């Protein structure tokens, strides 16, 4: 593991010192690969393009993020910004690497959420796009059938609509399962907060360490999203727009309105107490699917319906 981290430090040092003009590009790529952006942009964009694909993105996001949280507790992966100090390899010749707000996270570094969570959640999007591309650029009937068959086989099978209790039990299972694993490891003598202390020790600026990078922040996000999905699918607003055929203009309006609402909601101030923050985060991400699936499409649909009402002359 040390050799892997060392190679990563060498690459980071080379990129920062020799290709400094690409700094903003890599920061933007990091931002787009952040698992939070799955909830903020990729999920609503996929949902308004395809209902089934959007719900698949949400399910995969919350399941893989939960798995990522649990795996981090078992793998104890260091993050580069504290490993360069703790390892002792660079005591004689310090490396010239810079820290950024996105690098000062408090959770362990392995497995990488950017790779595991984002990569898995984008899979149904890429599968749907490849299937559409194969259909539109077909060269013969056989290739069209083969593109269609592969798309059907590779599309993840996720529950689209279940009873509300199913989503409530899913959220409860995520919370109870994580708590059971946490307290079991804690009882065995494992210090699961070791990464938080290292982050506060070696991060250059304390304000870069945000509470939403703590391990249980992802748990509150995932359990809230699971419950919110069930509430959205059983809401009166969703029932009214469920069978409505929204046009491309209406779908674009839904995406713009959803991102316009989700953006400020994501930037709302966080309570200073960690327990209140987890409750706030849970409620925020419970509201998230309700906005995307129910409220925003209902507003756009009702507004469009009023605009389309013909005016009768007396």
Short mmCIF file of N, CA and C in Angstrom, two decimals, residues 82-157:
data_model
loop_
_atom_site.label_atom_id
_atom_site.label_comp_id
_atom_site.label_asym_id
_atom_site.label_seq_id
_atom_site.Cartn_x
_atom_site.Cartn_y
_atom_site.Cartn_z
N UNK A 82 -2.36 13.36 4.82
CA UNK A 82 -1.78 13.06 6.14
C UNK A 82 -0.73 11.95 6.04
N UNK A 83 -0.79 11.13 5.00
CA UNK A 83 0.18 10.04 4.87
C UNK A 83 1.59 10.56 4.64
N UNK A 84 1.73 11.68 3.91
CA UNK A 84 3.07 12.23 3.65
C UNK A 84 3.74 12.67 4.94
N UNK A 85 2.97 12.97 5.98
CA UNK A 85 3.55 13.37 7.27
C UNK A 85 3.68 12.18 8.21
N UNK A 86 2.70 11.30 8.22
CA UNK A 86 2.70 10.19 9.16
C UNK A 86 3.66 9.07 8.77
N UNK A 87 3.90 8.90 7.48
CA UNK A 87 4.70 7.76 7.03
C UNK A 87 6.17 7.90 7.38
N UNK A 88 6.68 9.13 7.42
CA UNK A 88 8.10 9.35 7.69
C UNK A 88 8.98 9.21 6.47
N UNK A 89 8.40 8.87 5.30
CA UNK A 89 9.19 8.69 4.09
C UNK A 89 9.79 10.00 3.59
N UNK A 90 9.16 11.11 3.94
CA UNK A 90 9.56 12.39 3.36
C UNK A 90 10.13 13.33 4.42
N UNK A 91 10.64 12.77 5.51
CA UNK A 91 11.19 13.61 6.57
C UNK A 91 12.47 14.31 6.13
N UNK A 92 13.27 13.64 5.30
CA UNK A 92 14.53 14.23 4.84
C UNK A 92 14.32 15.14 3.62
N UNK A 93 13.43 14.76 2.73
CA UNK A 93 13.16 15.54 1.51
C UNK A 93 11.66 15.74 1.38
N UNK A 94 11.14 16.79 1.98
CA UNK A 94 9.69 17.02 1.92
C UNK A 94 9.20 17.19 0.48
N UNK A 95 8.03 16.68 0.23
CA UNK A 95 7.45 16.78 -1.11
C UNK A 95 6.75 18.12 -1.26
N UNK A 96 6.69 18.59 -2.50
CA UNK A 96 6.04 19.85 -2.81
C UNK A 96 4.64 19.58 -3.37
N UNK A 97 3.71 19.25 -2.49
CA UNK A 97 2.33 19.03 -2.89
C UNK A 97 1.43 19.99 -2.11
N UNK A 98 0.36 20.40 -2.76
CA UNK A 98 -0.54 21.38 -2.17
C UNK A 98 -1.85 20.70 -1.77
N UNK A 99 -2.46 21.25 -0.75
CA UNK A 99 -3.76 20.76 -0.31
C UNK A 99 -4.86 21.65 -0.87
N UNK A 100 -6.06 21.06 -0.96
CA UNK A 100 -7.23 21.78 -1.44
C UNK A 100 -8.41 21.44 -0.52
N UNK A 101 -9.46 22.25 -0.56
CA UNK A 101 -10.64 21.93 0.28
C UNK A 101 -11.20 20.56 0.00
N UNK A 102 -11.12 20.11 -1.26
CA UNK A 102 -11.69 18.80 -1.59
C UNK A 102 -10.82 17.65 -1.13
N UNK A 103 -9.55 17.92 -0.81
CA UNK A 103 -8.65 16.83 -0.38
C UNK A 103 -8.65 16.64 1.13
N UNK A 104 -9.15 17.61 1.89
CA UNK A 104 -9.11 17.52 3.35
C UNK A 104 -10.37 16.86 3.89
N UNK A 105 -10.62 15.64 3.47
CA UNK A 105 -11.76 14.89 3.97
C UNK A 105 -11.36 14.12 5.22
N UNK A 106 -12.35 13.79 6.02
CA UNK A 106 -12.06 13.15 7.31
C UNK A 106 -12.13 11.63 7.26
N UNK A 107 -12.76 11.06 6.24
CA UNK A 107 -12.88 9.62 6.17
C UNK A 107 -11.64 8.97 5.58
N UNK A 108 -11.46 7.67 5.79
CA UNK A 108 -10.34 6.96 5.17
C UNK A 108 -10.37 7.08 3.65
N UNK A 109 -9.21 6.88 3.04
CA UNK A 109 -9.11 7.12 1.60
C UNK A 109 -9.36 5.91 0.73
N UNK A 110 -9.54 4.75 1.31
CA UNK A 110 -9.73 3.55 0.50
C UNK A 110 -10.94 2.78 1.01
N UNK A 111 -11.86 2.42 0.11
CA UNK A 111 -11.86 2.65 -1.34
C UNK A 111 -12.25 4.08 -1.67
N UNK A 112 -11.92 4.50 -2.88
CA UNK A 112 -12.21 5.86 -3.33
C UNK A 112 -13.69 5.99 -3.68
N UNK A 113 -14.35 6.94 -3.04
CA UNK A 113 -15.76 7.16 -3.36
C UNK A 113 -15.97 7.68 -4.75
N UNK A 114 -15.00 8.50 -5.24
CA UNK A 114 -15.13 9.02 -6.59
C UNK A 114 -15.14 7.90 -7.63
N UNK A 115 -14.37 6.86 -7.37
CA UNK A 115 -14.32 5.74 -8.32
C UNK A 115 -15.45 4.75 -8.08
N UNK A 116 -15.63 4.33 -6.83
CA UNK A 116 -16.58 3.27 -6.52
C UNK A 116 -18.02 3.74 -6.68
N UNK A 117 -18.37 4.86 -6.04
CA UNK A 117 -19.76 5.30 -6.01
C UNK A 117 -20.16 5.92 -7.34
N UNK A 118 -19.38 6.93 -7.78
CA UNK A 118 -19.74 7.64 -9.01
C UNK A 118 -19.68 6.72 -10.21
N UNK A 119 -18.63 5.90 -10.28
CA UNK A 119 -18.51 4.99 -11.42
C UNK A 119 -19.67 4.01 -11.50
N UNK A 120 -20.08 3.47 -10.36
CA UNK A 120 -21.19 2.51 -10.36
C UNK A 120 -22.51 3.18 -10.69
N UNK A 121 -22.73 4.40 -10.15
CA UNK A 121 -24.01 5.08 -10.38
C UNK A 121 -24.16 5.58 -11.81
N UNK A 122 -23.04 5.87 -12.47
CA UNK A 122 -23.12 6.32 -13.86
C UNK A 122 -23.28 5.16 -14.84
N UNK A 123 -23.16 3.94 -14.35
CA UNK A 123 -23.27 2.78 -15.23
C UNK A 123 -24.62 2.71 -15.96
N UNK A 124 -25.76 2.86 -15.28
CA UNK A 124 -27.02 2.81 -16.02
C UNK A 124 -27.17 3.94 -17.04
N UNK A 125 -26.57 5.10 -16.75
CA UNK A 125 -26.62 6.19 -17.72
C UNK A 125 -25.84 5.83 -18.97
N UNK A 126 -24.63 5.30 -18.80
CA UNK A 126 -23.83 4.93 -19.96
C UNK A 126 -24.46 3.77 -20.72
N UNK A 127 -25.09 2.84 -20.00
CA UNK A 127 -25.77 1.73 -20.66
C UNK A 127 -26.93 2.23 -21.51
N UNK A 128 -27.71 3.16 -20.97
CA UNK A 128 -28.84 3.70 -21.72
C UNK A 128 -28.36 4.49 -22.94
N UNK A 129 -27.29 5.27 -22.77
CA UNK A 129 -26.76 6.04 -23.90
C UNK A 129 -26.21 5.14 -24.99
N UNK A 130 -25.49 4.08 -24.60
CA UNK A 130 -24.94 3.16 -25.60
C UNK A 130 -26.05 2.41 -26.33
N UNK A 131 -27.12 2.08 -25.60
CA UNK A 131 -28.25 1.41 -26.25
C UNK A 131 -28.93 2.32 -27.25
N UNK A 132 -29.11 3.60 -26.88
CA UNK A 132 -29.71 4.56 -27.81
C UNK A 132 -28.81 4.79 -29.02
N UNK A 133 -27.50 4.85 -28.78
CA UNK A 133 -26.56 5.06 -29.88
C UNK A 133 -26.57 3.88 -30.83
N UNK A 134 -26.64 2.67 -30.30
CA UNK A 134 -26.68 1.49 -31.16
C UNK A 134 -27.97 1.43 -31.97
N UNK A 135 -29.06 1.93 -31.39
CA UNK A 135 -30.34 1.93 -32.10
C UNK A 135 -30.35 2.94 -33.23
N UNK A 136 -29.78 4.11 -33.00
CA UNK A 136 -29.85 5.18 -33.99
C UNK A 136 -28.80 5.07 -35.07
N UNK A 137 -27.71 4.37 -34.78
CA UNK A 137 -26.63 4.26 -35.76
C UNK A 137 -26.50 2.83 -36.25
N UNK A 138 -27.62 2.13 -36.31
CA UNK A 138 -27.58 0.72 -36.72
C UNK A 138 -27.17 0.62 -38.19
N UNK A 139 -26.41 -0.41 -38.45
CA UNK A 139 -26.00 -0.68 -39.83
C UNK A 139 -26.76 -1.84 -40.43
N UNK A 140 -27.31 -2.69 -39.58
CA UNK A 140 -28.12 -3.79 -40.07
C UNK A 140 -29.02 -4.26 -38.94
N UNK A 141 -29.96 -5.12 -39.26
CA UNK A 141 -30.92 -5.59 -38.26
C UNK A 141 -30.24 -6.37 -37.15
N UNK A 142 -29.21 -7.14 -37.48
CA UNK A 142 -28.55 -7.96 -36.48
C UNK A 142 -27.84 -7.09 -35.44
N UNK A 143 -27.15 -6.04 -35.92
CA UNK A 143 -26.44 -5.17 -34.97
C UNK A 143 -27.42 -4.43 -34.08
N UNK A 144 -28.59 -4.08 -34.61
CA UNK A 144 -29.60 -3.41 -33.79
C UNK A 144 -30.09 -4.32 -32.69
N UNK A 145 -30.37 -5.58 -33.03
CA UNK A 145 -30.84 -6.54 -32.04
C UNK A 145 -29.78 -6.77 -30.98
N UNK A 146 -28.49 -6.90 -31.42
CA UNK A 146 -27.40 -7.12 -30.47
C UNK A 146 -27.27 -5.87 -29.55
N UNK A 147 -27.36 -4.65 -30.08
CA UNK A 147 -27.26 -3.49 -29.16
C UNK A 147 -28.37 -3.51 -28.16
N UNK A 148 -29.59 -3.77 -28.53
CA UNK A 148 -30.81 -3.87 -27.69
C UNK A 148 -30.67 -4.96 -26.63
N UNK A 149 -30.15 -6.15 -27.03
CA UNK A 149 -30.03 -7.26 -26.08
C UNK A 149 -29.01 -6.95 -24.99
N UNK A 150 -27.84 -6.40 -25.41
CA UNK A 150 -26.81 -6.06 -24.44
C UNK A 150 -27.30 -4.99 -23.48
N UNK A 151 -28.04 -4.01 -24.00
CA UNK A 151 -28.58 -2.96 -23.14
C UNK A 151 -29.54 -3.51 -22.12
N UNK A 152 -30.37 -4.47 -22.53
CA UNK A 152 -31.33 -5.07 -21.59
C UNK A 152 -30.62 -5.88 -20.52
N UNK A 153 -29.55 -6.60 -20.93
CA UNK A 153 -28.84 -7.44 -19.98
C UNK A 153 -28.04 -6.61 -18.98
N UNK A 154 -27.49 -5.46 -19.43
CA UNK A 154 -26.62 -4.67 -18.57
C UNK A 154 -27.37 -3.65 -17.74
N UNK A 155 -28.65 -3.39 -18.04
CA UNK A 155 -29.41 -2.44 -17.25
C UNK A 155 -29.71 -3.04 -15.89
N UNK A 156 -29.35 -2.35 -14.81
CA UNK A 156 -29.59 -2.91 -13.46
C UNK A 156 -31.07 -3.03 -13.17
N UNK A 157 -31.45 -4.11 -12.51
CA UNK A 157 -32.84 -4.32 -12.13
C UNK A 157 -33.05 -3.77 -10.73
#
